[in-house]
mmCIF file of C-alpha atoms in Angstrom:
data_model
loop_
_atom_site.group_PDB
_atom_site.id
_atom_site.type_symbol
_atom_site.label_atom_id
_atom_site.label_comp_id
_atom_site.label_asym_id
_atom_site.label_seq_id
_atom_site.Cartn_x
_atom_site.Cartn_y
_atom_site.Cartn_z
ATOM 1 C CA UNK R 1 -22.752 -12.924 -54.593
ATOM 2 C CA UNK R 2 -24.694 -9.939 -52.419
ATOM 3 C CA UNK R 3 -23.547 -6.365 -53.096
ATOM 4 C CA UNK R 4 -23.595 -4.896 -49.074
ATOM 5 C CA UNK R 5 -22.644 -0.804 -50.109
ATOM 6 C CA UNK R 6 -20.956 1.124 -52.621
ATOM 7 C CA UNK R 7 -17.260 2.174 -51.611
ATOM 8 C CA UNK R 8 -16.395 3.893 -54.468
ATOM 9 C CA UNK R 9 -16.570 5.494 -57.925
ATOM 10 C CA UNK R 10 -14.184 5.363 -60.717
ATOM 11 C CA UNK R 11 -13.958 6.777 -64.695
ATOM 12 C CA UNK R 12 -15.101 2.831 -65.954
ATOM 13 C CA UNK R 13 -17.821 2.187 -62.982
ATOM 14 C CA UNK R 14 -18.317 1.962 -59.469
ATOM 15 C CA UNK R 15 -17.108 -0.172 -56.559
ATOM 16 C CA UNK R 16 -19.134 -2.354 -54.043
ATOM 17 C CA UNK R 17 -18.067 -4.457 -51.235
ATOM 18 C CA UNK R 18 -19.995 -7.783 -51.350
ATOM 19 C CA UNK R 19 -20.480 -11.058 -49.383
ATOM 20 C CA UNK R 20 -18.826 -14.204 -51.756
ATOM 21 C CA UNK R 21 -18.963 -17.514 -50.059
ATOM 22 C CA UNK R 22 -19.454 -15.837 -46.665
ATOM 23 C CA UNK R 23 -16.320 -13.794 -47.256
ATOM 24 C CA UNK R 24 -16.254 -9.939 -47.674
ATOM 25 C CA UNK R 25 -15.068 -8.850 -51.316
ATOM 26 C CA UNK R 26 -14.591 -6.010 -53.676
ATOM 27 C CA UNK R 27 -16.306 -6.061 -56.915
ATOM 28 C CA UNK R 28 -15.660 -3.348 -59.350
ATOM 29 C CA UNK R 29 -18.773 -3.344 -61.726
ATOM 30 C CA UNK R 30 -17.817 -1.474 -65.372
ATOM 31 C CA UNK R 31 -19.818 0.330 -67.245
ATOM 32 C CA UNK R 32 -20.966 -1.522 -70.119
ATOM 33 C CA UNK R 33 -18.742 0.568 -72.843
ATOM 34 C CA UNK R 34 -15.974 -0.071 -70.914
ATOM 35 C CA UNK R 35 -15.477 -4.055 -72.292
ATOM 36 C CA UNK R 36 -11.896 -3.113 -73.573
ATOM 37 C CA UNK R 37 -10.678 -1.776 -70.012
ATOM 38 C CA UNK R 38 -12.451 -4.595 -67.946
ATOM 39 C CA UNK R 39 -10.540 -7.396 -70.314
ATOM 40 C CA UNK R 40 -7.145 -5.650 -70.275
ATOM 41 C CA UNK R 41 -7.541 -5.255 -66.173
ATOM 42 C CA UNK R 42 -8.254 -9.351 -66.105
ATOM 43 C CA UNK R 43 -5.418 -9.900 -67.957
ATOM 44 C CA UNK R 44 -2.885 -8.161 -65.974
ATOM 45 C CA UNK R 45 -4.228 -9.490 -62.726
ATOM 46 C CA UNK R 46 -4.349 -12.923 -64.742
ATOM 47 C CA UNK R 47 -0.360 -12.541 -65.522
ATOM 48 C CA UNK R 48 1.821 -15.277 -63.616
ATOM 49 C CA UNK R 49 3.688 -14.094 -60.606
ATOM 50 C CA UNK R 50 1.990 -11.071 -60.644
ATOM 51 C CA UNK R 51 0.861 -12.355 -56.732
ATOM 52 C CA UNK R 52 2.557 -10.482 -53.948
ATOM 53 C CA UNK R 53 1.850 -8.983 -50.421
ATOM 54 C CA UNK R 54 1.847 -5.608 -52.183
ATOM 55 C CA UNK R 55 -0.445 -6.438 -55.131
ATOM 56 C CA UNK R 56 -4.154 -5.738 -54.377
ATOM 57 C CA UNK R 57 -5.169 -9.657 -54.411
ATOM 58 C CA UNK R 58 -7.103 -11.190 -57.543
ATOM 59 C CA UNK R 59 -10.201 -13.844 -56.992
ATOM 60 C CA UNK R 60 -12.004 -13.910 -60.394
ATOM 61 C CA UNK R 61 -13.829 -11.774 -63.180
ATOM 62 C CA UNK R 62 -16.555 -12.549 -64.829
ATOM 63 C CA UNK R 63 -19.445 -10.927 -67.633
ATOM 64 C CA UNK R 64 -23.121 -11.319 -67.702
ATOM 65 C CA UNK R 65 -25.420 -10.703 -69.984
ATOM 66 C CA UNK R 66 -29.163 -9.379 -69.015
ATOM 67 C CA UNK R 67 -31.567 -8.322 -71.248
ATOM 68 C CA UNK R 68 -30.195 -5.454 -73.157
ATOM 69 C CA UNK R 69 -27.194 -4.901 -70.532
ATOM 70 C CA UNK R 70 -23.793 -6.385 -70.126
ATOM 71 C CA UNK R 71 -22.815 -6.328 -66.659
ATOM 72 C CA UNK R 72 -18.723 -6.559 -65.995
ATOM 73 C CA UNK R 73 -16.826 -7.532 -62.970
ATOM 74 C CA UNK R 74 -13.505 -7.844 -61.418
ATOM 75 C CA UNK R 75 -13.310 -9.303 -57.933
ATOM 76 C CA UNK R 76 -10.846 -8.830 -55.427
ATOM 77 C CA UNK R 77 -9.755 -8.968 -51.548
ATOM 78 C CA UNK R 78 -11.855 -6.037 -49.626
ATOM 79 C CA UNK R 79 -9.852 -3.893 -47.252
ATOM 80 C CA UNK R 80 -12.165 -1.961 -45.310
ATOM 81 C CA UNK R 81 -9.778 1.007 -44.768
ATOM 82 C CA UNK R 82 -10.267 1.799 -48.528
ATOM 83 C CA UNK R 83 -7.545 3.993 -50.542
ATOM 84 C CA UNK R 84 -4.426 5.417 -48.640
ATOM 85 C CA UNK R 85 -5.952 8.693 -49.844
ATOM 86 C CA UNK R 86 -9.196 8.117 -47.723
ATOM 87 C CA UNK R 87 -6.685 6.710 -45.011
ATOM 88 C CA UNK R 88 -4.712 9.776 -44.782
ATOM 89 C CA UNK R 89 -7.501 12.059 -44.688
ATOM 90 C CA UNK R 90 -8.531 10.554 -41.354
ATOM 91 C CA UNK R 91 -5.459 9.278 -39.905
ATOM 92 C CA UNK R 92 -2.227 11.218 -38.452
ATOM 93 C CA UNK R 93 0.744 8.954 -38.804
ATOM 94 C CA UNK R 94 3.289 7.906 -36.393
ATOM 95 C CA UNK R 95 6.553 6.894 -37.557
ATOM 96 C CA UNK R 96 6.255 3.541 -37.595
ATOM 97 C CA UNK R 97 3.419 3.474 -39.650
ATOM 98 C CA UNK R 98 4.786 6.313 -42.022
ATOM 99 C CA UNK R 99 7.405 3.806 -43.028
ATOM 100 C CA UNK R 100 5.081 0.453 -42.901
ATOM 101 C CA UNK R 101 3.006 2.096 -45.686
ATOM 102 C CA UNK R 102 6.000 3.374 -47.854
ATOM 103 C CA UNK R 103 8.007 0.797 -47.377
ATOM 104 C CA UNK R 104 4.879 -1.935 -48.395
ATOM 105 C CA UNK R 105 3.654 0.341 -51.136
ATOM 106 C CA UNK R 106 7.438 0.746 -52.667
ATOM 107 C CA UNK R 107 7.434 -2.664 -52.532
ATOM 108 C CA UNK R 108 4.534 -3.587 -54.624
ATOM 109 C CA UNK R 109 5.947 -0.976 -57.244
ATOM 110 C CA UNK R 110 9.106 -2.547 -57.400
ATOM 111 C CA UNK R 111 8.014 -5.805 -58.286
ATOM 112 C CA UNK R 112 5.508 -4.617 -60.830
ATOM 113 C CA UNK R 113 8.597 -3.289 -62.256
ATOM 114 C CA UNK R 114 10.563 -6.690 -61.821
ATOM 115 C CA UNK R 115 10.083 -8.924 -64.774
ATOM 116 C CA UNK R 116 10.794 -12.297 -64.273
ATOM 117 C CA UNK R 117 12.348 -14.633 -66.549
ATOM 118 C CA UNK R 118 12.038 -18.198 -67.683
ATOM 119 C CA UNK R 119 8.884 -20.523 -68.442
ATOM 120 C CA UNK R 120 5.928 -18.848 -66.545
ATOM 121 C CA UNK R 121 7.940 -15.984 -65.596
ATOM 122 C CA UNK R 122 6.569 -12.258 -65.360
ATOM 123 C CA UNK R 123 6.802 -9.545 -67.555
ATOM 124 C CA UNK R 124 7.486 -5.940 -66.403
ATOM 125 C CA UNK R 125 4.544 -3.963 -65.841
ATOM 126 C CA UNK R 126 4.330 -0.351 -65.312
ATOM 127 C CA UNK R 127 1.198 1.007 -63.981
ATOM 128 C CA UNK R 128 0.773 4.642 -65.720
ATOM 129 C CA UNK R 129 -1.862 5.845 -62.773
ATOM 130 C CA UNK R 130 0.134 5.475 -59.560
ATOM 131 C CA UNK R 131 -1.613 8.024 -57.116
ATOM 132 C CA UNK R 132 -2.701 7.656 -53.323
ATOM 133 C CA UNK R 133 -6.560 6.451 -54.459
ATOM 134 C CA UNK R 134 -5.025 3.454 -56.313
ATOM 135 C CA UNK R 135 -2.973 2.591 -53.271
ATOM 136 C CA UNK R 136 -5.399 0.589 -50.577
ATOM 137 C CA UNK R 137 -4.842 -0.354 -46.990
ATOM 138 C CA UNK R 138 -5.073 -3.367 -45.090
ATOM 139 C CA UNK R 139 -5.684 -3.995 -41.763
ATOM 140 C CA UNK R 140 -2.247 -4.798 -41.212
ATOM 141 C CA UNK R 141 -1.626 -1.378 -42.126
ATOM 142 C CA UNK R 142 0.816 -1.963 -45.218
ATOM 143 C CA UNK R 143 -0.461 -1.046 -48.450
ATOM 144 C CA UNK R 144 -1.672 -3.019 -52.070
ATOM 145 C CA UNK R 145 -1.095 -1.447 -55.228
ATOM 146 C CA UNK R 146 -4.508 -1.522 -57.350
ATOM 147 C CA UNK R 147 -6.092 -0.438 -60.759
ATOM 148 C CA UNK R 148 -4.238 -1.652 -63.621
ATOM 149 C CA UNK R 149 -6.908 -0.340 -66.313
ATOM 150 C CA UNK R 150 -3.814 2.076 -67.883
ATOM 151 C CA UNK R 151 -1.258 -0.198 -67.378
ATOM 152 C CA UNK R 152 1.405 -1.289 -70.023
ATOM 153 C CA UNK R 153 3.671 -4.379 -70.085
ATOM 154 C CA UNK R 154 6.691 -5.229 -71.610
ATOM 155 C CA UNK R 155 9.160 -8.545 -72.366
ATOM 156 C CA UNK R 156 12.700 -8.421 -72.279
ATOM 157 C CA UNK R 157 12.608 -11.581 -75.134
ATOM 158 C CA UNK R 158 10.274 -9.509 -77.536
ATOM 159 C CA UNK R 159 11.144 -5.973 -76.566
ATOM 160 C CA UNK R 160 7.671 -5.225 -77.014
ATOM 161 C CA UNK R 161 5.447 -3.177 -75.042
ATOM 162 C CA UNK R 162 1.905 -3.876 -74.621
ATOM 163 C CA UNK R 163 -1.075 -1.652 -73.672
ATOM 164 C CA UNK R 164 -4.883 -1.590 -72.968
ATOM 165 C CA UNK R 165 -4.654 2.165 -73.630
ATOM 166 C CA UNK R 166 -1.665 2.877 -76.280
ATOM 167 C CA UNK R 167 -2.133 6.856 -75.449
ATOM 168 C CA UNK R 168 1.250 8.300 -73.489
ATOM 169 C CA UNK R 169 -0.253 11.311 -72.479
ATOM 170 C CA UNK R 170 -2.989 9.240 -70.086
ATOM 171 C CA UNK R 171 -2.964 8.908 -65.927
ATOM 172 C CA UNK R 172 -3.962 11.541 -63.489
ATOM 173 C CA UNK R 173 -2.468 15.201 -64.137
ATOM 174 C CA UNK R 174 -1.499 16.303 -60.780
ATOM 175 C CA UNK R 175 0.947 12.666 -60.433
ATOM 176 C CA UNK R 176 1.767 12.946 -64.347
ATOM 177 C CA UNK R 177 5.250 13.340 -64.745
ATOM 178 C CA UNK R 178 6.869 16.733 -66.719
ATOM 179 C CA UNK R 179 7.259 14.449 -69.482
ATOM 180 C CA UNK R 180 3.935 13.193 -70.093
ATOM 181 C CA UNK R 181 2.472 16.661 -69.387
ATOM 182 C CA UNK R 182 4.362 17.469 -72.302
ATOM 183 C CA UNK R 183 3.727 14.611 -74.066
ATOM 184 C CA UNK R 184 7.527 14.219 -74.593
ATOM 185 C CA UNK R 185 7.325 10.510 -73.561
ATOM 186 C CA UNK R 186 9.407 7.796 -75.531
ATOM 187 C CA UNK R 187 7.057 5.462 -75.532
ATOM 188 C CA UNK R 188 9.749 3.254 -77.185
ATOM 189 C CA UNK R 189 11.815 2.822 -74.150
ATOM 190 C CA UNK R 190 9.764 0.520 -71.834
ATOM 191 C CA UNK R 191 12.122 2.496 -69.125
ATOM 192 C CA UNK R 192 10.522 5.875 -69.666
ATOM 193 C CA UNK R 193 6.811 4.025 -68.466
ATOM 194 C CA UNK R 194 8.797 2.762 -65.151
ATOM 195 C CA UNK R 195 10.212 6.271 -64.686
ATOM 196 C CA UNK R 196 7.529 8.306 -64.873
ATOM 197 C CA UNK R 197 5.885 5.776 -62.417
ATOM 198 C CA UNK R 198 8.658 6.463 -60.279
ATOM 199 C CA UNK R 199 7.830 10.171 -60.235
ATOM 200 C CA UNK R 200 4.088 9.746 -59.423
ATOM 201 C CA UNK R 201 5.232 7.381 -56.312
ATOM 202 C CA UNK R 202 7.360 10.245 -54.688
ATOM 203 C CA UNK R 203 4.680 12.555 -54.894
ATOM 204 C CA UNK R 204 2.831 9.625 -53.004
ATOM 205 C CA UNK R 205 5.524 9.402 -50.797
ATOM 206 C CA UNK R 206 5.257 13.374 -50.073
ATOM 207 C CA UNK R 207 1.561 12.835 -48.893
ATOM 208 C CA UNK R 208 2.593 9.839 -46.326
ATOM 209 C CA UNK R 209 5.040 12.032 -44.989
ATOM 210 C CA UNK R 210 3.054 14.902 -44.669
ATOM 211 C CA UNK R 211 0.777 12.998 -42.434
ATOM 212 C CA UNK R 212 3.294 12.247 -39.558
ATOM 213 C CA UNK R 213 3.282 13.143 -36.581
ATOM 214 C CA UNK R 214 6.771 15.104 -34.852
ATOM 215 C CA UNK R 215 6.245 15.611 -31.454
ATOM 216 C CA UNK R 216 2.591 16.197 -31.795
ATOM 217 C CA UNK R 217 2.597 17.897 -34.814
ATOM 218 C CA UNK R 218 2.370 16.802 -38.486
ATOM 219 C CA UNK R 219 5.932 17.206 -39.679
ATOM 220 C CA UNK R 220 4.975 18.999 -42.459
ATOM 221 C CA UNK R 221 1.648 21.146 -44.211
ATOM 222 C CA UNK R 222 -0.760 18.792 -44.289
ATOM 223 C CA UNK R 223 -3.372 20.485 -46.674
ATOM 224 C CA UNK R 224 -1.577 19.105 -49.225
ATOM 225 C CA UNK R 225 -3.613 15.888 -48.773
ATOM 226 C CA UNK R 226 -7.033 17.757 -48.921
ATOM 227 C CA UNK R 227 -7.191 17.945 -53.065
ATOM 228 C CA UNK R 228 -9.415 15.733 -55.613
ATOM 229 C CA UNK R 229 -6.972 13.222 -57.133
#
């Protein structure tokens, strides 16, 4: 594998698009005190069914040792248009495209939500960091959810949830619903986790729609899109 440029920086490491087997990739490299966040991420992308047009596509993960360093990677598909934040910071919408992206991006929420039963099914997953910079484009122009480091599952047989994180009050604070904010959360009720993913997509949704275009003009402000999520 050749690292080609660095695409992107998160809170466990940075992101590189690479060449794999002559194909173009992403490779998100953690830091090395990160282990607990890089194996949680592999497991969610390793749960059955999770694959869908709206999930950001899994190829492998892997951890090296060298010398005194641990070096950790996750692999995935590489979309050159990056994050639908980046996207919309470049790109006026029309209405076609306003609805491609919600309409691919509610997609891949809904079946995170979606457990699915029997042998090999899926369990529910809620994400916990839905924002605009963990939404990526493809070239198609319909979007992949990505970054499941905070995410939390849950299994209608056990009624148990499961996190790499257990914290409630974790995420982004300008998507964080009023209830995590206020740390009022019942982290209990696996519902409450799909919820207050629910309200960090519509603020998503807000941005989209902010970015298309009514006869010439955006429809509405547009600044909105300009802040550090």
């Amino acid at each position: 594998m050749t690292l080609v440029k660095s695409v992107g920086e998160g809170r466990y490491g940075k992101v590189w698009q690479a060449k794999w087997h002559g194909e173009d990739v992403a490779v998100k490299m953690f830091m090395s005190q990160c282990e607990s966040s890089w194996r949680w991420e592999t497991e969610i992308y390793q749960t059955l069914l999770l694959g869908h047009d709206s999930i950001l596509g899994f190829i492998a993960s892997d951890i090296i040792g060298k010398l005194q360093m641990t070096e950790m990677y996750l692999i995935t598909d590489y979309h050159p248009y990056g994050s639908l934040y980046d996207f919309l910071q470049c790109h006026s919408l029309t209405k076609a495209t306003m609805i491609k992206l919600a309409l691919s991006a509610s997609a891949g929420l809904a079946h995170l939500h979606t457990e699915i039963q029997g042998v090999g099914g899926k369990p529910s997953i809620a994400h916990r960091d839905i924002k605009s910079k963990n939404i990526l484009v493809k070239e198609n122009l319909a979007c992949c959810i990505a970054d499941f480091g905070l995410s939390v599952k849950h299994s209608l047989r056990t009624d148990e949830v499961e996190a790499g994180k257990p914290d409630t009050r974790i995420g982004t604070k300008r998507y964080m619903a009023p209830e995590i904010l206020a740390n009022t959360l019942d982290s209990r009720h696996f519902a409450a986790f799909k919820m207050a993913d629910v309200y960090s997509f519509g603020l998503v949704l807000w941005e989209i729609t902010t970015r298309c275009k009514s006869d010439g003009m955006c429809s509405t402000f547009c600044g909105f899109v300009k802040f550090t999520a």
